[in-house]
mmCIF file of C-alpha atoms in Angstrom:
data_model
loop_
_atom_site.group_PDB
_atom_site.id
_atom_site.type_symbol
_atom_site.label_atom_id
_atom_site.label_comp_id
_atom_site.label_asym_id
_atom_site.label_seq_id
_atom_site.Cartn_x
_atom_site.Cartn_y
_atom_site.Cartn_z
ATOM 1 C CA MET A 1 108.501 87.670 75.144
ATOM 2 C CA PHE A 2 107.471 88.759 78.637
ATOM 3 C CA ARG A 3 109.691 87.553 81.463
ATOM 4 C CA CYS A 4 108.332 86.551 84.814
ATOM 5 C CA ALA A 5 108.176 89.591 87.098
ATOM 6 C CA ARG A 6 109.255 87.503 90.071
ATOM 7 C CA GLY A 7 112.808 87.680 88.737
ATOM 8 C CA GLU A 8 115.645 85.408 89.704
ATOM 9 C CA GLY A 9 114.919 85.020 93.383
ATOM 10 C CA ASN A 10 114.430 88.728 94.027
ATOM 11 C CA GLY A 11 110.972 88.246 95.492
ATOM 12 C CA ARG A 12 109.245 90.756 93.208
ATOM 13 C CA VAL A 13 105.684 89.944 92.195
ATOM 14 C CA ASN A 14 103.362 91.482 89.617
ATOM 15 C CA ILE A 15 99.864 90.548 90.785
ATOM 16 C CA ALA A 16 97.204 90.399 88.076
ATOM 17 C CA MET A 17 93.920 90.480 90.008
ATOM 18 C CA TRP A 18 91.211 89.537 87.523
ATOM 19 C CA SER A 19 87.520 90.030 88.230
ATOM 20 C CA GLY A 20 84.263 91.285 86.848
ATOM 21 C CA PRO A 21 82.711 94.577 87.959
ATOM 22 C CA ARG A 22 80.989 94.920 91.354
ATOM 23 C CA ASN A 23 83.142 92.113 92.769
ATOM 24 C CA LEU A 24 84.826 93.805 95.772
ATOM 25 C CA SER A 25 87.666 94.585 93.374
ATOM 26 C CA THR A 26 88.085 98.233 94.391
ATOM 27 C CA ALA A 27 88.166 97.423 98.104
ATOM 28 C CA LEU A 28 90.795 94.758 97.455
ATOM 29 C CA MET A 29 92.868 97.251 95.450
ATOM 30 C CA TYR A 30 92.638 99.674 98.387
ATOM 31 C CA ALA A 31 93.820 96.896 100.703
ATOM 32 C CA PHE A 32 96.941 96.255 98.624
ATOM 33 C CA ALA A 33 97.554 99.994 98.291
ATOM 34 C CA GLN A 34 98.139 100.109 102.063
ATOM 35 C CA ARG A 35 101.228 97.924 101.727
ATOM 36 C CA ALA A 36 104.445 99.928 101.735
ATOM 37 C CA ASP A 37 106.004 97.382 99.349
ATOM 38 C CA THR A 38 103.255 97.530 96.695
ATOM 39 C CA SER A 39 102.098 100.011 94.059
ATOM 40 C CA VAL A 40 98.669 99.618 92.443
ATOM 41 C CA ARG A 41 97.102 100.390 89.055
ATOM 42 C CA ASP A 42 93.377 100.752 88.530
ATOM 43 C CA GLU A 43 91.916 99.026 85.441
ATOM 44 C CA PRO A 44 94.743 99.967 83.067
ATOM 45 C CA PHE A 45 93.007 98.427 80.019
ATOM 46 C CA TYR A 46 89.749 100.388 80.414
ATOM 47 C CA ALA A 47 90.484 103.045 77.770
ATOM 48 C CA ALA A 48 91.843 100.442 75.345
ATOM 49 C CA TYR A 49 88.636 98.457 75.768
ATOM 50 C CA LEU A 50 86.424 101.482 75.160
ATOM 51 C CA HIS A 51 88.479 102.489 72.123
ATOM 52 C CA ALA A 52 88.306 98.989 70.611
ATOM 53 C CA THR A 53 84.628 98.335 71.251
ATOM 54 C CA GLU A 54 83.107 101.839 71.119
ATOM 55 C CA ALA A 55 81.079 100.758 74.144
ATOM 56 C CA ASP A 56 78.893 103.483 75.635
ATOM 57 C CA HIS A 57 79.997 103.644 79.276
ATOM 58 C CA PRO A 58 79.564 106.394 81.857
ATOM 59 C CA MET A 59 82.390 108.969 81.627
ATOM 60 C CA ARG A 60 83.598 107.382 78.382
ATOM 61 C CA ASP A 61 85.372 110.494 77.032
ATOM 62 C CA ALA A 62 87.146 111.158 80.324
ATOM 63 C CA VAL A 63 88.377 107.560 80.488
ATOM 64 C CA LEU A 64 89.691 107.703 76.918
ATOM 65 C CA ARG A 65 91.633 110.869 77.699
ATOM 66 C CA SER A 66 93.101 109.433 80.893
ATOM 67 C CA GLN A 67 94.828 106.266 79.660
ATOM 68 C CA PRO A 68 96.645 104.808 76.653
ATOM 69 C CA THR A 69 94.266 103.207 74.135
ATOM 70 C CA SER A 70 96.822 100.680 72.836
ATOM 71 C CA PHE A 71 96.444 97.191 74.313
ATOM 72 C CA GLU A 72 100.077 96.434 73.462
ATOM 73 C CA LYS A 73 101.391 99.514 75.271
ATOM 74 C CA VAL A 74 99.332 98.765 78.371
ATOM 75 C CA ALA A 75 100.335 95.089 78.361
ATOM 76 C CA SER A 76 104.023 96.027 78.302
ATOM 77 C CA ALA A 77 103.503 98.317 81.293
ATOM 78 C CA CYS A 78 101.697 95.543 83.176
ATOM 79 C CA ALA A 79 104.693 93.249 82.716
ATOM 80 C CA ALA A 80 107.213 95.881 83.821
ATOM 81 C CA PRO A 81 108.581 96.158 87.365
ATOM 82 C CA ALA A 82 106.704 98.094 90.017
ATOM 83 C CA ALA A 83 107.279 101.785 90.543
ATOM 84 C CA GLU A 84 110.613 102.744 92.052
ATOM 85 C CA GLY A 85 110.554 102.230 95.800
ATOM 86 C CA THR A 86 108.121 99.313 95.753
ATOM 87 C CA ALA A 87 108.820 95.656 95.123
ATOM 88 C CA HIS A 88 105.393 94.542 93.956
ATOM 89 C CA LEU A 89 102.848 95.748 91.414
ATOM 90 C CA TYR A 90 99.124 95.124 91.907
ATOM 91 C CA LEU A 91 96.955 95.311 88.796
ATOM 92 C CA LYS A 92 93.200 95.612 89.163
ATOM 93 C CA LEU A 93 92.007 94.049 85.901
ATOM 94 C CA MET A 94 88.488 93.615 84.521
ATOM 95 C CA ALA A 95 88.058 90.411 82.537
ATOM 96 C CA HIS A 96 85.615 91.959 80.073
ATOM 97 C CA HIS A 97 88.161 94.630 79.110
ATOM 98 C CA MET A 98 90.250 91.958 77.371
ATOM 99 C CA VAL A 99 88.632 91.780 73.931
ATOM 100 C CA ALA A 100 89.099 88.670 71.800
ATOM 101 C CA ASP A 101 92.385 89.752 70.178
ATOM 102 C CA ALA A 102 93.888 91.541 73.197
ATOM 103 C CA PRO A 103 97.478 90.468 73.950
ATOM 104 C CA LEU A 104 97.684 88.077 76.886
ATOM 105 C CA GLY A 105 101.395 87.331 76.896
ATOM 106 C CA PHE A 106 101.919 89.676 79.840
ATOM 107 C CA MET A 107 100.081 87.143 82.015
ATOM 108 C CA ALA A 108 103.293 85.099 82.020
ATOM 109 C CA ALA A 109 104.993 87.967 83.864
ATOM 110 C CA CYS A 110 102.333 87.979 86.567
ATOM 111 C CA THR A 111 100.910 85.852 89.316
ATOM 112 C CA ASN A 112 97.304 85.593 88.160
ATOM 113 C CA VAL A 113 94.524 85.731 90.743
ATOM 114 C CA PHE A 114 90.789 85.467 90.066
ATOM 115 C CA LEU A 115 88.315 87.261 92.304
ATOM 116 C CA ILE A 116 84.820 85.802 92.032
ATOM 117 C CA ARG A 117 81.456 86.780 93.493
ATOM 118 C CA HIS A 118 78.066 85.126 93.381
ATOM 119 C CA PRO A 119 76.319 86.432 90.233
ATOM 120 C CA ALA A 120 73.075 87.225 92.061
ATOM 121 C CA ARG A 121 75.000 89.853 94.032
ATOM 122 C CA VAL A 122 76.965 91.067 91.012
ATOM 123 C CA LEU A 123 73.847 91.592 88.893
ATOM 124 C CA ALA A 124 71.964 93.313 91.700
ATOM 125 C CA SER A 125 74.859 95.726 92.293
ATOM 126 C CA TYR A 126 75.580 96.367 88.613
ATOM 127 C CA ALA A 127 71.945 97.036 87.759
ATOM 128 C CA VAL A 128 71.902 99.931 90.235
ATOM 129 C CA LYS A 129 74.516 101.738 88.128
ATOM 130 C CA ARG A 130 73.587 100.513 84.632
ATOM 131 C CA GLU A 131 70.287 99.012 83.517
ATOM 132 C CA HIS A 132 69.877 95.504 82.091
ATOM 133 C CA PRO A 133 73.439 94.152 82.352
ATOM 134 C CA MET A 134 74.307 91.296 80.014
ATOM 135 C CA LEU A 135 76.663 88.378 80.551
ATOM 136 C CA GLU A 136 79.372 90.247 78.623
ATOM 137 C CA ASP A 137 79.043 93.260 80.940
ATOM 138 C CA ILE A 138 79.925 91.278 84.058
ATOM 139 C CA GLY A 139 82.757 89.369 82.354
ATOM 140 C CA ALA A 140 81.833 85.944 83.742
ATOM 141 C CA ALA A 141 82.659 83.908 80.638
ATOM 142 C CA ARG A 142 85.826 85.879 79.912
ATOM 143 C CA LEU A 143 87.009 85.384 83.490
ATOM 144 C CA LEU A 144 86.886 81.613 83.045
ATOM 145 C CA GLU A 145 88.697 81.896 79.690
ATOM 146 C CA LEU A 146 91.480 83.926 81.304
ATOM 147 C CA TYR A 147 91.712 81.366 84.095
ATOM 148 C CA GLY A 148 92.309 78.739 81.408
ATOM 149 C CA ALA A 149 94.923 80.976 79.757
ATOM 150 C CA ALA A 150 96.846 81.182 83.036
ATOM 151 C CA GLN A 151 96.699 77.399 83.378
ATOM 152 C CA ARG A 152 98.087 76.964 79.855
ATOM 153 C CA LEU A 153 101.064 79.063 80.952
ATOM 154 C CA GLY A 154 101.800 76.361 83.519
ATOM 155 C CA GLN A 155 100.458 78.384 86.438
ATOM 156 C CA ALA A 156 98.120 77.234 89.175
ATOM 157 C CA PRO A 157 95.928 80.345 89.316
ATOM 158 C CA ILE A 158 94.634 81.524 92.670
ATOM 159 C CA VAL A 159 90.856 81.907 93.083
ATOM 160 C CA ILE A 160 89.320 83.852 95.962
ATOM 161 C CA ASP A 161 85.658 84.549 96.656
ATOM 162 C CA ALA A 162 84.511 88.036 97.658
ATOM 163 C CA ALA A 163 82.013 86.547 100.132
ATOM 164 C CA ASP A 164 84.820 84.723 101.952
ATOM 165 C CA ILE A 165 86.815 87.948 102.262
ATOM 166 C CA ARG A 166 83.852 89.787 103.746
ATOM 167 C CA ARG A 167 83.145 86.897 106.117
ATOM 168 C CA ASP A 168 86.738 86.756 107.405
ATOM 169 C CA PRO A 169 88.854 89.657 106.107
ATOM 170 C CA ALA A 170 91.871 89.027 108.329
ATOM 171 C CA GLY A 171 92.018 85.301 107.607
ATOM 172 C CA LYS A 172 91.360 85.463 103.871
ATOM 173 C CA ILE A 173 93.654 88.396 103.175
ATOM 174 C CA ALA A 174 96.420 86.613 105.090
ATOM 175 C CA ALA A 175 95.767 83.424 103.101
ATOM 176 C CA LEU A 176 95.876 85.359 99.843
ATOM 177 C CA CYS A 177 99.166 87.006 100.778
ATOM 178 C CA THR A 178 100.655 83.640 101.679
ATOM 179 C CA ALA A 179 99.506 82.162 98.359
ATOM 180 C CA LEU A 180 101.202 85.086 96.587
ATOM 181 C CA GLY A 181 104.435 84.582 98.509
ATOM 182 C CA LEU A 182 103.987 87.859 100.399
ATOM 183 C CA ALA A 183 104.128 88.444 104.126
ATOM 184 C CA PRO A 184 100.633 89.115 105.521
ATOM 185 C CA ASP A 185 100.261 92.767 106.475
ATOM 186 C CA PRO A 186 97.545 93.869 108.949
ATOM 187 C CA THR A 187 97.525 97.387 107.461
ATOM 188 C CA MET A 188 95.619 95.904 104.497
ATOM 189 C CA LEU A 189 92.435 95.644 106.549
ATOM 190 C CA HIS A 190 91.832 99.411 106.741
ATOM 191 C CA TRP A 191 92.251 102.446 104.489
ATOM 192 C CA PRO A 192 91.496 106.178 104.712
ATOM 193 C CA MET A 193 88.008 107.323 103.776
ATOM 194 C CA GLY A 194 87.674 109.261 100.531
ATOM 195 C CA GLY A 195 89.441 107.244 97.854
ATOM 196 C CA ASN A 196 92.944 106.473 96.710
ATOM 197 C CA ALA A 197 95.420 108.379 94.557
ATOM 198 C CA ALA A 198 95.494 105.447 92.127
ATOM 199 C CA ASP A 199 91.742 105.662 91.399
ATOM 200 C CA GLY A 200 90.774 105.913 87.758
ATOM 201 C CA VAL A 201 88.899 109.015 86.581
ATOM 202 C CA TRP A 202 85.703 106.931 86.611
ATOM 203 C CA ALA A 203 85.823 106.629 90.409
ATOM 204 C CA PRO A 204 83.165 109.327 91.081
ATOM 205 C CA HIS A 205 80.583 107.270 89.179
ATOM 206 C CA TRP A 206 81.420 103.781 90.449
ATOM 207 C CA TYR A 207 83.311 103.975 93.764
ATOM 208 C CA GLY A 208 80.969 105.906 96.048
ATOM 209 C CA ALA A 209 80.414 103.123 98.588
ATOM 210 C CA VAL A 210 84.119 102.295 98.830
ATOM 211 C CA HIS A 211 85.009 105.980 99.226
ATOM 212 C CA ARG A 212 82.722 106.093 102.260
ATOM 213 C CA SER A 213 84.363 103.017 103.771
ATOM 214 C CA THR A 214 87.472 102.497 105.869
ATOM 215 C CA GLY A 215 87.651 98.705 105.543
ATOM 216 C CA PHE A 216 85.896 95.645 104.228
ATOM 217 C CA ALA A 217 82.134 95.577 104.771
ATOM 218 C CA ALA A 218 80.575 92.974 107.046
ATOM 219 C CA ALA A 219 79.490 89.541 105.850
ATOM 220 C CA GLU A 220 76.673 89.627 103.322
ATOM 221 C CA GLY A 221 73.146 88.505 104.099
ATOM 222 C CA PRO A 222 70.854 86.282 101.994
ATOM 223 C CA LEU A 223 71.237 86.361 98.228
ATOM 224 C CA PRO A 224 69.120 89.028 96.524
ATOM 225 C CA GLU A 225 66.279 87.950 94.284
ATOM 226 C CA VAL A 226 67.104 88.114 90.579
ATOM 227 C CA SER A 227 64.583 90.002 88.472
ATOM 228 C CA ALA A 228 62.745 88.183 85.708
ATOM 229 C CA GLU A 229 64.564 90.028 82.914
ATOM 230 C CA LEU A 230 67.958 88.980 84.310
ATOM 231 C CA ARG A 231 67.253 85.321 85.030
ATOM 232 C CA GLU A 232 68.716 84.002 81.781
ATOM 233 C CA THR A 233 71.915 85.984 82.302
ATOM 234 C CA TYR A 234 71.995 84.854 85.921
ATOM 235 C CA ALA A 235 71.632 81.162 85.038
ATOM 236 C CA ALA A 236 74.563 81.314 82.616
ATOM 237 C CA ALA A 237 76.722 83.288 85.038
ATOM 238 C CA LEU A 238 75.949 80.918 87.904
ATOM 239 C CA LEU A 239 77.336 77.923 85.984
ATOM 240 C CA LEU A 240 80.569 79.808 85.312
ATOM 241 C CA TYR A 241 80.846 80.975 88.925
ATOM 242 C CA GLU A 242 80.296 77.477 90.297
ATOM 243 C CA GLU A 243 83.009 76.052 88.039
ATOM 244 C CA MET A 244 85.588 78.542 89.298
ATOM 245 C CA ALA A 245 84.425 78.297 92.903
ATOM 246 C CA GLN A 246 85.628 74.682 92.990
ATOM 247 C CA SER A 247 89.226 76.009 93.048
ATOM 248 C CA LYS A 248 88.881 78.862 95.536
ATOM 249 C CA LEU A 249 91.142 79.360 98.541
#
């Protein structure tokens, strides 16, 4: 049984930040990494997912060598206290990494947050790195299932939209911190160019734009047009996004 990481009034929080890929998730991890009271972990279930599914992803062998491939071992680490010297643990988690039989009990030890992004933007960004993404690749359905799992634990999961963060980084990051029971910290709005020590080994393939940044990008423009071959995936993802968006901060 996993115990709640908040402890008995000690103020510690394990933050499970769930999202799909291309959702502003790396930038948000970088933001939390700037907090002196928080340590971060980058997609700790990635190798376990690749091992279980045999999915053909970029840098697959390097990822498998870099992390444990046991879901149970990773889940136990996610429920454990933060690294010595920090009160809080931030987990950047991809919904699609949690295969059907992956252990979810560790969610009870975390405050679960769901980062969403309009699927037209997700698909456009993902397709640049990997052709013809499917609904499973962007984790939209699994994200909603995990949201339901957090609710069944008696939690009121937090939902935040990537577009809202980019539109008002200071306001939305402060609101997120408040919802988590953390003091807002203005250092979260900027980070050094070039990456973070917590980056997974896959960072060179996926994180180029964030490595060139020093803060959240400006508000996004009009939605991109979805190509004909992705319209069916887009329609399904849009329904899932709109359902979760009803609960966003």
